[in-house]
Amino acid sequence: MTRTELSAQQTAFFARLRSGEWELPPGIRNLGIRPQDWLKDVSYGRVLYQWPNDGSRDIQPDRVFGGWVAGLSDHIVSMTMASALEDGEWFTTMELQTRILRPVPNGLITIEGRLVSRGKTTGLVEADWYDDKRRHLARITAAKAIRAYSELRGPA
C-alpha cells in the first residue's frame, strides 16, 4: 500500500514550521529563509513555496546570486523529503545539484518540490523554480540519506 498522507511526526513538524513555533536552525535563520511565510502548501512528497524576491539577494539587477538559489533550494528539497518520512525517521543531504536555467528575476518566485523516488534508506527529490510568467528558472535535484531519527536527531 502506498502512503499518501503525512505521518503524525511530520504533521506536527510542519504545523510548528508554518506557525513559526519551530526554532529555525542557524543556517536557515542566518540565510534569511522564512518557511513560516513562504511555505504555502505541503502534502506527502510535495511542497509549494512562494518567495517574494525583492532584489535583496541580487548579484546584479534582476539576477539572484546563485549561492542563494542553492541555499534556499537545499531547504526546499529538504522539506520535500521531510514530507515523505515515516514516524521515527529523519534525513541528511548526500548530494545537491543546482541548475540555473535563466537568471532569477525580481518578483514572486514559485518553487515546487516533489519526491521522485523513496526507498528505505535513500530518497531522490527535485524542485523547480518559476517566475510570475511561469518561465522555468531552475531545477534542483537532491539525494537524501534516510536514517533513524535518533541517529540524526531531527527537529525537536
PDB file of C-alpha atoms in Angstrom:
ATOM      1  CA  MET A   1       0.000   0.000   0.000  1.00  0.00           C
ATOM      2  CA  THR A   2       1.339   3.447  -0.932  1.00  0.00           C
ATOM      3  CA  ARG A   3       1.093   6.146   1.700  1.00  0.00           C
ATOM      4  CA  THR A   4      -0.367   9.471   0.598  1.00  0.00           C
ATOM      5  CA  GLU A   5      -0.670  11.365   3.895  1.00  0.00           C
ATOM      6  CA  LEU A   6       1.899  12.983   6.160  1.00  0.00           C
ATOM      7  CA  SER A   7       2.963  10.846   9.125  1.00  0.00           C
ATOM      8  CA  ALA A   8       1.933  12.014  12.596  1.00  0.00           C
ATOM      9  CA  GLN A   9       5.516  13.157  13.267  1.00  0.00           C
ATOM     10  CA  GLN A  10       5.634  15.195  10.068  1.00  0.00           C
ATOM     11  CA  THR A  11       2.143  16.636  10.537  1.00  0.00           C
ATOM     12  CA  ALA A  12       3.301  18.022  13.897  1.00  0.00           C
ATOM     13  CA  PHE A  13       6.642  19.202  12.443  1.00  0.00           C
ATOM     14  CA  PHE A  14       5.023  21.133   9.567  1.00  0.00           C
ATOM     15  CA  ALA A  15       2.428  22.666  11.912  1.00  0.00           C
ATOM     16  CA  ARG A  16       5.283  24.034  14.067  1.00  0.00           C
ATOM     17  CA  LEU A  17       7.239  25.144  10.992  1.00  0.00           C
ATOM     18  CA  ARG A  18       4.295  27.020   9.453  1.00  0.00           C
ATOM     19  CA  SER A  19       3.274  28.677  12.720  1.00  0.00           C
ATOM     20  CA  GLY A  20       6.793  29.910  13.447  1.00  0.00           C
ATOM     21  CA  GLU A  21       6.978  27.808  16.642  1.00  0.00           C
ATOM     22  CA  TRP A  22       9.870  25.703  15.316  1.00  0.00           C
ATOM     23  CA  GLU A  23      13.200  27.325  16.107  1.00  0.00           C
ATOM     24  CA  LEU A  24      14.966  27.613  12.776  1.00  0.00           C
ATOM     25  CA  PRO A  25      18.470  26.120  12.685  1.00  0.00           C
ATOM     26  CA  PRO A  26      21.200  28.793  12.495  1.00  0.00           C
ATOM     27  CA  GLY A  27      21.984  28.004   8.845  1.00  0.00           C
ATOM     28  CA  ILE A  28      18.366  28.625   7.804  1.00  0.00           C
ATOM     29  CA  ARG A  29      17.911  31.644  10.072  1.00  0.00           C
ATOM     30  CA  ASN A  30      21.203  33.293   9.033  1.00  0.00           C
ATOM     31  CA  LEU A  31      20.363  32.940   5.334  1.00  0.00           C
ATOM     32  CA  GLY A  32      17.079  34.746   5.952  1.00  0.00           C
ATOM     33  CA  ILE A  33      14.934  31.814   4.812  1.00  0.00           C
ATOM     34  CA  ARG A  34      11.381  32.258   6.109  1.00  0.00           C
ATOM     35  CA  PRO A  35       9.445  28.996   5.777  1.00  0.00           C
ATOM     36  CA  GLN A  36       6.724  30.281   8.099  1.00  0.00           C
ATOM     37  CA  ASP A  37       5.914  32.904   5.437  1.00  0.00           C
ATOM     38  CA  TRP A  38       6.942  31.235   2.173  1.00  0.00           C
ATOM     39  CA  LEU A  39       5.653  27.645   2.585  1.00  0.00           C
ATOM     40  CA  LYS A  40       2.193  27.750   1.006  1.00  0.00           C
ATOM     41  CA  ASP A  41       1.306  24.056   0.789  1.00  0.00           C
ATOM     42  CA  VAL A  42       2.627  20.688   1.896  1.00  0.00           C
ATOM     43  CA  SER A  43       1.416  17.159   1.263  1.00  0.00           C
ATOM     44  CA  TYR A  44       3.087  13.771   1.070  1.00  0.00           C
ATOM     45  CA  GLY A  45       6.095  14.165  -1.240  1.00  0.00           C
ATOM     46  CA  ARG A  46       5.237  17.730  -2.287  1.00  0.00           C
ATOM     47  CA  VAL A  47       5.828  21.288  -1.114  1.00  0.00           C
ATOM     48  CA  LEU A  48       4.940  24.635  -2.625  1.00  0.00           C
ATOM     49  CA  TYR A  49       6.899  27.762  -1.725  1.00  0.00           C
ATOM     50  CA  GLN A  50       6.388  31.328  -2.923  1.00  0.00           C
ATOM     51  CA  TRP A  51       9.331  33.624  -2.407  1.00  0.00           C
ATOM     52  CA  PRO A  52       8.728  37.373  -2.879  1.00  0.00           C
ATOM     53  CA  ASN A  53      12.076  38.320  -4.419  1.00  0.00           C
ATOM     54  CA  ASP A  54      12.590  41.971  -3.535  1.00  0.00           C
ATOM     55  CA  GLY A  55      16.084  42.165  -5.043  1.00  0.00           C
ATOM     56  CA  SER A  56      17.914  41.991  -1.702  1.00  0.00           C
ATOM     57  CA  ARG A  57      19.705  38.809  -2.798  1.00  0.00           C
ATOM     58  CA  ASP A  58      20.632  40.006  -6.283  1.00  0.00           C
ATOM     59  CA  ILE A  59      24.174  39.950  -7.597  1.00  0.00           C
ATOM     60  CA  GLN A  60      23.056  42.299 -10.408  1.00  0.00           C
ATOM     61  CA  PRO A  61      19.651  43.888 -11.018  1.00  0.00           C
ATOM     62  CA  ASP A  62      17.070  41.142 -11.703  1.00  0.00           C
ATOM     63  CA  ARG A  63      19.688  38.423 -11.195  1.00  0.00           C
ATOM     64  CA  VAL A  64      19.700  36.495  -7.914  1.00  0.00           C
ATOM     65  CA  PHE A  65      23.033  35.270  -6.536  1.00  0.00           C
ATOM     66  CA  GLY A  66      23.396  31.572  -7.432  1.00  0.00           C
ATOM     67  CA  GLY A  67      24.524  30.672  -3.922  1.00  0.00           C
ATOM     68  CA  TRP A  68      21.190  31.951  -2.614  1.00  0.00           C
ATOM     69  CA  VAL A  69      19.342  29.796  -5.154  1.00  0.00           C
ATOM     70  CA  ALA A  70      21.313  26.769  -3.925  1.00  0.00           C
ATOM     71  CA  GLY A  71      20.791  27.610  -0.242  1.00  0.00           C
ATOM     72  CA  LEU A  72      17.042  28.163  -0.484  1.00  0.00           C
ATOM     73  CA  SER A  73      16.755  25.118  -2.743  1.00  0.00           C
ATOM     74  CA  ASP A  74      18.503  22.886  -0.210  1.00  0.00           C
ATOM     75  CA  HIS A  75      15.908  23.927   2.354  1.00  0.00           C
ATOM     76  CA  ILE A  76      13.021  23.306  -0.065  1.00  0.00           C
ATOM     77  CA  VAL A  77      14.149  19.853  -1.224  1.00  0.00           C
ATOM     78  CA  SER A  78      14.805  19.027   2.440  1.00  0.00           C
ATOM     79  CA  MET A  79      11.237  19.951   3.353  1.00  0.00           C
ATOM     80  CA  THR A  80      10.051  17.873   0.403  1.00  0.00           C
ATOM     81  CA  MET A  81      11.949  14.877   1.791  1.00  0.00           C
ATOM     82  CA  ALA A  82      10.641  15.612   5.288  1.00  0.00           C
ATOM     83  CA  SER A  83       7.088  15.362   3.974  1.00  0.00           C
ATOM     84  CA  ALA A  84       7.693  11.748   2.930  1.00  0.00           C
ATOM     85  CA  LEU A  85       9.178  10.405   6.155  1.00  0.00           C
ATOM     86  CA  GLU A  86       7.689   7.803   8.439  1.00  0.00           C
ATOM     87  CA  ASP A  87       7.451   8.332  12.181  1.00  0.00           C
ATOM     88  CA  GLY A  88      10.890   7.841  13.705  1.00  0.00           C
ATOM     89  CA  GLU A  89      12.824   8.804  10.548  1.00  0.00           C
ATOM     90  CA  TRP A  90      14.924  11.818   9.582  1.00  0.00           C
ATOM     91  CA  PHE A  91      17.418  12.509   6.774  1.00  0.00           C
ATOM     92  CA  THR A  92      20.580  14.267   5.677  1.00  0.00           C
ATOM     93  CA  THR A  93      21.605  15.625   2.278  1.00  0.00           C
ATOM     94  CA  MET A  94      24.086  13.452   0.358  1.00  0.00           C
ATOM     95  CA  GLU A  95      24.119  15.400  -2.897  1.00  0.00           C
ATOM     96  CA  LEU A  96      22.642  18.670  -4.132  1.00  0.00           C
ATOM     97  CA  GLN A  97      22.697  19.692  -7.777  1.00  0.00           C
ATOM     98  CA  THR A  98      21.554  23.183  -8.761  1.00  0.00           C
ATOM     99  CA  ARG A  99      20.896  24.018 -12.413  1.00  0.00           C
ATOM    100  CA  ILE A 100      20.042  27.655 -13.055  1.00  0.00           C
ATOM    101  CA  LEU A 101      18.376  27.744 -16.462  1.00  0.00           C
ATOM    102  CA  ARG A 102      17.947  31.529 -16.687  1.00  0.00           C
ATOM    103  CA  PRO A 103      18.502  34.499 -14.380  1.00  0.00           C
ATOM    104  CA  VAL A 104      16.109  34.590 -11.436  1.00  0.00           C
ATOM    105  CA  PRO A 105      14.337  37.976 -11.643  1.00  0.00           C
ATOM    106  CA  ASN A 106      12.656  40.120  -9.017  1.00  0.00           C
ATOM    107  CA  GLY A 107       9.009  39.400  -8.286  1.00  0.00           C
ATOM    108  CA  LEU A 108       7.106  36.410  -6.974  1.00  0.00           C
ATOM    109  CA  ILE A 109       9.068  33.190  -7.467  1.00  0.00           C
ATOM    110  CA  THR A 110       7.195  29.888  -7.143  1.00  0.00           C
ATOM    111  CA  ILE A 111       9.195  26.815  -6.163  1.00  0.00           C
ATOM    112  CA  GLU A 112       7.620  23.366  -6.379  1.00  0.00           C
ATOM    113  CA  GLY A 113       9.302  20.462  -4.621  1.00  0.00           C
ATOM    114  CA  ARG A 114       8.430  16.837  -5.345  1.00  0.00           C
ATOM    115  CA  LEU A 115       9.510  13.391  -4.287  1.00  0.00           C
ATOM    116  CA  VAL A 116      10.846  11.419  -7.269  1.00  0.00           C
ATOM    117  CA  SER A 117      11.767   8.163  -5.524  1.00  0.00           C
ATOM    118  CA  ARG A 118      11.827   6.938  -1.947  1.00  0.00           C
ATOM    119  CA  GLY A 119      13.475   3.775  -0.753  1.00  0.00           C
ATOM    120  CA  LYS A 120      14.174   2.514   2.740  1.00  0.00           C
ATOM    121  CA  THR A 121      17.464   4.435   3.123  1.00  0.00           C
ATOM    122  CA  THR A 122      17.548   6.893   0.207  1.00  0.00           C
ATOM    123  CA  GLY A 123      15.246   9.497  -1.273  1.00  0.00           C
ATOM    124  CA  LEU A 124      15.521  11.472  -4.507  1.00  0.00           C
ATOM    125  CA  VAL A 125      13.780  14.856  -4.597  1.00  0.00           C
ATOM    126  CA  GLU A 126      13.565  17.697  -7.113  1.00  0.00           C
ATOM    127  CA  ALA A 127      12.439  21.298  -7.098  1.00  0.00           C
ATOM    128  CA  ASP A 128      11.585  23.627  -9.978  1.00  0.00           C
ATOM    129  CA  TRP A 129      11.695  27.416  -9.828  1.00  0.00           C
ATOM    130  CA  TYR A 130       9.274  29.548 -11.890  1.00  0.00           C
ATOM    131  CA  ASP A 131       8.800  33.295 -12.270  1.00  0.00           C
ATOM    132  CA  ASP A 132       5.434  35.063 -12.357  1.00  0.00           C
ATOM    133  CA  LYS A 133       5.211  34.376 -16.116  1.00  0.00           C
ATOM    134  CA  ARG A 134       5.672  30.647 -15.394  1.00  0.00           C
ATOM    135  CA  ARG A 135       9.107  30.579 -17.065  1.00  0.00           C
ATOM    136  CA  HIS A 136      11.236  27.699 -15.794  1.00  0.00           C
ATOM    137  CA  LEU A 137      14.192  29.273 -13.977  1.00  0.00           C
ATOM    138  CA  ALA A 138      15.963  26.441 -12.195  1.00  0.00           C
ATOM    139  CA  ARG A 139      15.876  22.711 -11.492  1.00  0.00           C
ATOM    140  CA  ILE A 140      17.318  21.276  -8.325  1.00  0.00           C
ATOM    141  CA  THR A 141      17.959  17.582  -7.670  1.00  0.00           C
ATOM    142  CA  ALA A 142      18.992  16.149  -4.309  1.00  0.00           C
ATOM    143  CA  ALA A 143      19.745  12.747  -2.877  1.00  0.00           C
ATOM    144  CA  LYS A 144      18.857  12.270   0.786  1.00  0.00           C
ATOM    145  CA  ALA A 145      20.058   9.589   3.210  1.00  0.00           C
ATOM    146  CA  ILE A 146      17.132   8.420   5.351  1.00  0.00           C
ATOM    147  CA  ARG A 147      18.056   7.254   8.842  1.00  0.00           C
ATOM    148  CA  ALA A 148      16.514   6.696  12.250  1.00  0.00           C
ATOM    149  CA  TYR A 149      15.514   9.981  13.876  1.00  0.00           C
ATOM    150  CA  SER A 150      17.636   9.116  16.911  1.00  0.00           C
ATOM    151  CA  GLU A 151      20.712   8.656  14.694  1.00  0.00           C
ATOM    152  CA  LEU A 152      20.415  12.092  13.037  1.00  0.00           C
ATOM    153  CA  ARG A 153      18.397  13.949  15.691  1.00  0.00           C
ATOM    154  CA  GLY A 154      15.734  15.754  13.681  1.00  0.00           C
ATOM    155  CA  PRO A 155      13.874  18.840  14.919  1.00  0.00           C
ATOM    156  CA  ALA A 156      12.522  18.756  18.451  1.00  0.00           C
TER     157      ALA A 156
END
